CSV table of C-alpha atoms in Angstrom, one decimal:
chain,number,residue,atom,x,y,z
A,1055,MET,CA,83.0,139.0,74.5
A,1056,ALA,CA,84.9,140.4,77.5
A,1057,ASP,CA,83.4,143.9,76.7
A,1058,THR,CA,79.9,142.6,76.8
A,1059,GLU,CA,80.4,140.9,80.1
A,1060,GLN,CA,81.8,144.1,81.5
A,1061,GLN,CA,78.8,146.1,80.3
A,1062,SER,CA,76.3,143.6,81.7
A,1063,GLY,CA,77.5,144.5,85.3
A,1064,SER,CA,76.9,141.0,86.6
A,1065,SER,CA,77.8,140.7,90.2
A,1066,HIS,CA,80.4,137.9,89.9
A,1067,GLU,CA,82.4,140.2,87.6
A,1068,ASP,CA,82.5,143.1,90.1
A,1069,ASP,CA,85.4,141.7,92.1
A,1070,LYS,CA,87.6,141.2,89.1
A,1071,PRO,CA,89.8,143.8,87.4
A,1072,PRO,CA,88.1,145.5,84.4
A,1073,SER,CA,88.6,143.8,81.1
A,1074,PRO,CA,91.3,145.2,79.0
A,1075,VAL,CA,90.4,147.3,76.0
A,1076,SER,CA,89.2,145.4,72.9
A,1077,PHE,CA,91.6,144.6,70.1
A,1078,ASN,CA,91.1,143.1,66.6
A,1079,PHE,CA,93.9,140.6,67.0
A,1080,MET,CA,95.9,139.8,63.8
A,1081,VAL,CA,99.1,138.0,62.9
A,1082,PRO,CA,101.8,140.7,62.9
A,1083,LYS,CA,103.7,141.4,59.7
A,1084,LYS,CA,106.6,143.4,58.4
A,1085,GLU,CA,105.8,147.0,57.3
A,1086,ILE,CA,109.3,148.6,57.0
A,1087,SER,CA,110.6,147.5,53.6
A,1088,MET,CA,112.7,150.5,52.5
A,1089,VAL,CA,114.8,153.1,54.3
A,1090,PRO,CA,112.2,155.9,53.8
A,1091,ASP,CA,109.7,153.7,55.7
A,1092,MET,CA,111.7,154.4,58.9
A,1093,GLY,CA,109.8,157.6,59.3
A,1094,LYS,CA,106.5,155.6,59.6
A,1095,TRP,CA,108.2,153.5,62.4
A,1096,LYS,CA,109.3,156.5,64.4
A,1097,ARG,CA,105.8,158.1,64.2
A,1098,SER,CA,104.0,154.8,65.0
A,1099,GLN,CA,102.0,153.8,68.0
A,1100,ALA,CA,104.3,150.8,68.2
A,1101,TYR,CA,107.4,152.9,68.6
A,1102,ALA,CA,105.7,155.1,71.3
A,1103,ASP,CA,104.4,152.0,73.2
A,1104,TYR,CA,107.7,150.1,72.9
A,1105,MET,CA,109.9,153.0,74.1
A,1106,GLY,CA,107.4,153.8,76.8
A,1107,PHE,CA,107.6,150.2,78.0
A,1108,ILE,CA,111.4,150.2,78.1
A,1109,LEU,CA,111.6,153.6,79.9
A,1110,THR,CA,108.9,152.6,82.5
A,1111,LEU,CA,110.9,149.5,83.4
A,1112,ASN,CA,114.1,151.5,83.4
A,1113,GLU,CA,112.5,153.8,86.1
A,1114,GLY,CA,111.0,150.9,88.0
A,1115,VAL,CA,114.4,149.1,88.6
A,1116,LYS,CA,116.3,152.3,89.5
A,1117,GLY,CA,118.5,151.7,92.5
A,1118,LYS,CA,117.2,148.1,93.1
A,1119,LYS,CA,119.1,144.9,93.4
A,1120,LEU,CA,118.2,141.7,91.5
A,1121,THR,CA,118.0,140.1,95.0
A,1122,CYS,CA,115.6,142.6,96.5
A,1123,ASP,CA,112.0,141.6,97.5
A,1124,TYR,CA,109.2,141.9,94.9
A,1125,GLN,CA,105.9,140.4,94.0
A,1126,VAL,CA,105.9,137.3,91.7
A,1127,SER,CA,102.5,136.9,90.1
A,1128,GLU,CA,101.0,133.8,88.7
A,1129,THR,CA,101.6,135.1,85.1
A,1130,VAL,CA,105.3,135.6,85.9
A,1131,GLU,CA,105.5,132.0,87.2
A,1132,LYS,CA,103.8,130.8,84.0
A,1133,LEU,CA,106.3,132.8,81.9
A,1134,LEU,CA,109.2,131.3,83.8
A,1135,ALA,CA,107.8,127.9,83.2
A,1136,VAL,CA,107.6,128.6,79.4
A,1137,LEU,CA,111.3,129.7,79.5
A,1138,GLY,CA,112.1,126.6,81.4
A,1139,ILE,CA,110.6,124.5,78.6
A,1140,LEU,CA,112.7,126.4,76.0
A,1141,ASP,CA,115.8,125.6,78.2
A,1142,ARG,CA,114.9,121.9,78.4
A,1143,TRP,CA,114.5,121.7,74.6
A,1144,ILE,CA,118.2,122.8,74.3
A,1145,ASP,CA,119.2,119.8,76.4
A,1146,GLU,CA,117.0,117.5,74.3
A,1147,THR,CA,118.4,118.9,71.0
A,1148,PRO,CA,122.2,118.5,71.2
A,1149,PRO,CA,124.5,120.0,68.5
A,1150,VAL,CA,125.1,117.9,65.5
A,1151,ASP,CA,128.5,117.0,64.0
A,1152,GLN,CA,129.2,119.4,61.1
A,1153,PRO,CA,132.3,120.8,59.3
A,1154,SER,CA,131.7,124.5,60.1
A,1155,ARG,CA,132.5,125.6,63.6
A,1156,PHE,CA,129.8,128.2,64.0
A,1157,GLY,CA,126.0,128.1,63.4
A,1158,ASN,CA,125.2,124.5,64.4
A,1159,LYS,CA,122.2,123.2,62.4
A,1160,ALA,CA,120.6,121.6,65.4
A,1161,PHE,CA,119.4,125.1,66.2
A,1162,ARG,CA,116.9,124.8,63.3
A,1163,THR,CA,115.5,121.6,64.9
A,1164,TRP,CA,115.1,123.6,68.2
A,1165,CYS,CA,113.4,126.5,66.3
A,1166,ALA,CA,111.0,124.1,64.5
A,1167,LYS,CA,109.8,122.9,67.9
A,1168,LEU,CA,109.2,126.5,69.1
A,1169,ASP,CA,107.3,127.3,65.8
A,1170,GLN,CA,105.1,124.3,66.4
A,1171,GLU,CA,104.4,125.0,70.1
A,1172,ALA,CA,104.5,128.8,70.4
A,1173,ASP,CA,100.8,129.4,70.2
A,1174,ALA,CA,100.1,126.8,73.0
A,1175,LEU,CA,102.9,128.2,75.2
A,1176,VAL,CA,101.6,131.7,74.9
A,1177,THR,CA,98.0,130.5,75.5
A,1178,SER,CA,99.2,129.0,78.8
A,1179,VAL,CA,100.3,132.4,80.0
A,1180,LEU,CA,97.2,134.4,78.9
A,1181,PRO,CA,94.1,134.9,81.0
A,1182,SER,CA,91.2,132.8,79.7
A,1183,ASN,CA,89.4,135.8,78.2
A,1184,ARG,CA,92.4,136.7,76.1
A,1185,HIS,CA,93.3,133.3,74.5
A,1186,ASP,CA,92.4,134.9,71.1
A,1187,ALA,CA,95.5,137.1,71.4
A,1188,ALA,CA,97.9,134.1,71.4
A,1189,PRO,CA,98.6,133.9,67.6
A,1190,GLU,CA,99.5,137.6,67.6
A,1191,ILE,CA,101.7,137.6,70.7
A,1192,ALA,CA,103.3,134.2,69.8
A,1193,VAL,CA,104.9,135.8,66.8
A,1194,TYR,CA,107.1,138.0,69.0
A,1195,LEU,CA,108.2,135.0,71.1
A,1196,LYS,CA,109.2,133.1,67.9
A,1197,GLU,CA,111.1,136.2,66.7
A,1198,SER,CA,112.9,136.6,70.0
A,1199,VAL,CA,115.3,133.6,69.9
A,1200,GLY,CA,117.3,134.3,66.8
A,1201,ASN,CA,117.1,133.5,63.1
A,1202,SER,CA,117.0,129.8,62.1
A,1203,THR,CA,118.2,130.4,58.6
A,1204,ARG,CA,121.3,132.4,59.5
A,1205,ILE,CA,121.7,130.8,62.9
A,1206,ASP,CA,122.3,134.2,64.4
A,1207,TYR,CA,121.0,136.4,67.2
A,1208,GLY,CA,121.2,140.1,67.9
A,1209,THR,CA,119.5,143.2,69.4
A,1210,GLY,CA,116.5,142.9,67.0
A,1211,HIS,CA,115.7,139.5,68.5
A,1212,GLU,CA,116.1,140.9,72.0
A,1213,ALA,CA,113.7,143.7,71.0
A,1214,ALA,CA,111.1,141.1,69.9
A,1215,PHE,CA,111.2,139.6,73.4
A,1216,ALA,CA,110.7,143.1,74.9
A,1217,ALA,CA,107.8,143.5,72.4
A,1218,PHE,CA,106.4,140.1,73.6
A,1219,LEU,CA,106.4,141.3,77.2
A,1220,CYS,CA,104.9,144.7,76.2
A,1221,CYS,CA,102.0,142.9,74.4
A,1222,LEU,CA,101.4,140.8,77.5
A,1223,CYS,CA,101.1,144.1,79.5
A,1224,LYS,CA,98.7,145.6,76.8
A,1225,VAL,CA,96.3,142.6,77.1
A,1226,GLY,CA,96.4,142.8,80.9
A,1227,ALA,CA,98.3,139.5,81.5
A,1228,LEU,CA,101.1,141.4,83.1
A,1229,ARG,CA,100.4,144.4,85.4
A,1230,ILE,CA,102.1,147.5,86.8
A,1231,GLU,CA,103.0,145.6,90.0
A,1232,ASP,CA,104.9,143.0,87.9
A,1233,GLN,CA,107.5,145.6,86.8
A,1234,LEU,CA,110.4,144.3,88.9
A,1235,ALA,CA,109.6,140.7,88.2
A,1236,ILE,CA,109.4,141.4,84.5
A,1237,VAL,CA,113.1,142.5,84.5
A,1238,PHE,CA,114.6,140.6,87.4
A,1239,LYS,CA,112.8,137.3,86.9
A,1240,VAL,CA,111.5,137.0,83.4
A,1241,PHE,CA,114.0,139.0,81.4
A,1242,ASP,CA,116.9,137.6,83.5
A,1243,LYS,CA,115.8,134.1,82.8
A,1244,TYR,CA,115.4,134.9,79.1
A,1245,LEU,CA,119.1,136.1,79.1
A,1246,LEU,CA,120.2,132.8,80.6
A,1247,VAL,CA,118.3,130.8,78.0
A,1248,MET,CA,119.7,133.0,75.1
A,1249,ARG,CA,123.2,132.6,76.4
A,1250,LYS,CA,122.8,128.9,76.5
A,1251,LEU,CA,121.5,128.9,72.9
A,1252,GLN,CA,124.4,131.1,71.8
A,1253,LYS,CA,127.0,128.8,73.4
A,1254,THR,CA,125.3,125.5,72.5
A,1255,TYR,CA,124.7,126.2,68.8
A,1256,ARG,CA,127.6,128.6,68.4
A,1257,MET,CA,125.3,131.3,67.1
A,1258,GLU,CA,126.7,134.2,65.0
A,1259,PRO,CA,126.1,137.7,66.4
A,1260,ALA,CA,123.5,139.4,64.1
A,1261,GLY,CA,124.8,142.8,62.8
A,1262,SER,CA,127.6,142.9,65.3
A,1263,GLN,CA,130.1,145.8,65.1
A,1264,GLY,CA,132.7,143.7,66.9
A,1265,VAL,CA,134.8,145.7,69.3
A,1266,TRP,CA,133.0,148.9,68.2
A,1267,GLY,CA,129.6,147.6,69.3
A,1268,LEU,CA,128.3,147.6,72.9
A,1269,ASP,CA,128.0,143.8,73.0
A,1270,ASP,CA,127.7,141.1,70.4
A,1271,PHE,CA,124.2,140.0,71.4
A,1272,GLN,CA,122.4,142.1,74.0
A,1273,PHE,CA,121.6,145.8,74.8
A,1274,LEU,CA,118.6,146.1,77.2
A,1275,PRO,CA,120.3,144.5,80.2
A,1276,PHE,CA,122.9,147.3,80.0
A,1277,ILE,CA,120.2,150.0,80.1
A,1278,TRP,CA,118.2,148.4,82.9
A,1279,GLY,CA,121.4,147.3,84.7
A,1280,SER,CA,122.9,150.8,84.7
A,1281,SER,CA,119.6,152.1,86.2
A,1282,GLN,CA,119.9,149.6,89.0
A,1283,LEU,CA,123.3,151.1,89.9
A,1284,ILE,CA,122.2,154.7,90.0
A,1285,ASP,CA,123.2,156.3,93.3
A,1286,HIS,CA,125.1,153.2,94.4
A,1287,PRO,CA,127.1,154.2,97.5
A,1288,THR,CA,130.4,152.6,96.4
A,1289,LEU,CA,130.2,151.1,92.9
A,1290,GLU,CA,131.2,153.5,90.2
A,1291,PRO,CA,131.2,153.0,86.4
A,1292,ARG,CA,135.0,152.6,86.4
A,1293,HIS,CA,134.7,149.5,88.7
A,1294,PHE,CA,133.0,147.3,86.1
A,1295,ALA,CA,136.2,147.0,84.1
A,1296,GLU,CA,137.8,145.3,87.2
A,1297,GLU,CA,137.1,141.6,87.6
A,1298,LYS,CA,137.0,141.6,91.4
A,1299,PHE,CA,134.0,143.9,91.5
A,1300,VAL,CA,132.3,141.9,88.8
A,1301,ASN,CA,132.8,138.7,90.7
A,1302,GLU,CA,131.6,140.2,94.0
A,1303,TYR,CA,128.4,142.0,92.7
A,1304,HIS,CA,127.2,140.2,89.6
A,1305,GLN,CA,124.4,138.4,91.4
A,1306,ASP,CA,122.9,141.8,92.4
A,1307,TYR,CA,123.3,143.7,89.2
A,1308,MET,CA,122.3,142.8,85.6
A,1309,PHE,CA,125.0,145.1,84.2
A,1310,LEU,CA,127.8,143.2,86.0
A,1311,GLU,CA,126.2,139.9,85.0
A,1312,CYS,CA,126.6,140.9,81.4
A,1313,ILE,CA,130.2,141.9,81.9
A,1314,LYS,CA,130.9,138.6,83.6
A,1315,PHE,CA,129.5,136.7,80.6
A,1316,ILE,CA,131.7,138.8,78.2
A,1317,ASN,CA,134.7,138.1,80.4
A,1318,GLU,CA,134.0,134.4,80.1
A,1319,MET,CA,133.5,134.4,76.4
A,1320,LYS,CA,136.3,136.7,75.3
A,1321,THR,CA,140.0,136.7,75.8
A,1322,GLY,CA,142.6,139.5,75.9
A,1323,PRO,CA,142.5,143.0,77.5
A,1324,PHE,CA,138.9,144.3,78.1
A,1325,ALA,CA,139.8,147.6,76.4
A,1326,GLU,CA,140.5,145.7,73.2
A,1327,HIS,CA,137.6,143.2,73.0
A,1328,SER,CA,134.9,145.6,74.3
A,1329,ASN,CA,136.1,149.1,73.4
A,1330,GLN,CA,132.7,150.8,73.7
A,1331,LEU,CA,132.1,149.4,77.2
A,1332,TRP,CA,135.7,150.4,78.1
A,1333,ASN,CA,134.8,154.0,77.0
A,1334,ILE,CA,131.6,153.9,79.1
A,1335,SER,CA,133.6,153.0,82.2
A,1336,ALA,CA,135.1,156.5,82.1
A,1337,VAL,CA,131.7,158.2,82.4
A,1338,PRO,CA,131.5,159.8,85.9
A,1339,SER,CA,128.1,158.6,87.1
A,1340,TRP,CA,125.6,155.7,86.5
A,1341,SER,CA,122.8,158.2,85.7
A,1342,LYS,CA,124.9,159.6,82.8
A,1343,VAL,CA,125.7,156.0,81.7
A,1344,ASN,CA,122.0,155.2,81.7
A,1345,GLN,CA,121.0,158.3,79.7
A,1346,GLY,CA,123.8,157.7,77.2
A,1347,LEU,CA,122.8,154.1,76.7
A,1348,ILE,CA,119.2,155.0,76.1
A,1349,ARG,CA,120.3,157.5,73.4
A,1350,MET,CA,122.7,154.9,72.0
A,1351,TYR,CA,119.9,152.3,71.9
A,1352,LYS,CA,117.6,154.6,69.9
A,1353,ALA,CA,120.4,155.5,67.5
A,1354,GLU,CA,122.1,152.1,67.1
A,1355,CYS,CA,119.1,149.7,67.3
A,1356,LEU,CA,115.7,151.4,67.0
A,1357,GLU,CA,116.7,153.8,64.2
A,1358,LYS,CA,118.7,151.4,62.2
A,1359,PHE,CA,116.9,150.0,59.1
A,1360,PRO,CA,118.7,146.6,59.1
A,1361,VAL,CA,117.3,146.0,62.6
A,1362,ILE,CA,113.8,147.4,62.2
A,1363,GLN,CA,113.1,145.9,58.7
A,1364,HIS,CA,112.5,142.6,60.6
A,1365,PHE,CA,110.1,144.1,63.2
A,1366,LYS,CA,106.5,142.9,62.9
A,1367,PHE,CA,103.4,145.0,63.5
A,1368,GLY,CA,99.9,143.9,64.6
A,1369,SER,CA,97.0,145.3,66.6
A,1370,LEU,CA,98.9,145.5,69.8
A,1371,LEU,CA,102.0,147.1,68.4
A,1372,SER,CA,100.5,149.1,65.5
A,1373,ILE,CA,102.2,150.8,62.6
A,1374,GLN,CA,99.5,153.5,62.7
A,1375,PRO,CA,100.7,156.9,63.7
A,1376,VAL,CA,100.4,158.0,67.3
A,1377,LYS,CA,97.0,159.8,67.7
A,1378,PRO,CA,97.5,163.5,68.5
């Protein structure tokens, strides 16, 4: 439909951006069912597009504060409204009394609401000529909040949210000039909602390696957050282990926001409860931290079968091999 309008060359279309390329939208499904399938994933268009998206944003936020000036488009405002709705549902779905301390079953009620409403929420964000993409893109939104059976959350769910944003870029809802707002507004708000979910429903960390992992729940804000700090005149990696620096600068830097949350949630010496991060604080520069975290993300998240077996592939993030 959009393509035929474009070809007709009608004058009222001329002042609009060109329609995005055409897709045969489909409901995404799992394609990685055994360890040998991981090769398909690493050769896939989805892997190339996903990693390209992460690295583009990594470059875009380099040396910039959360509080800097940037454009906030209508689509970004709509995404923030969607996240605001998810936040409100948490208030409307209080935890239930149950014998087990972790994994409050009220989370399943909250998830059922999202399952029901996801297509409509995504449609509200999409341009009118792309409403047909909603069922495909909504799958990634539903996957991004945690698992309702296990009542857990981990880096695979976080990756689903990044995939959701990547799909919105692919259909032209988000644009190149939205880069800073995608990380500083949308992803930052997503983190706040996820932290509220984790605390409210006492969610288990999915696949956590405890003190030997980077963080129980998130990874991407450490990558983008370390990029923000590259070439900072005074803050060095060693400073994030000191609470006074975290308290002073967390509003400007995503990395320090994450450290602040860890400090609030965990007790005891930092070196004991977050050993990996403690080791990272000894790295001499933020650019080296950033490069190391990207390598670690590929190795510990994107190349791990237990994470990627849950990833879903459609027309926008395709399992097909990258075209030579």
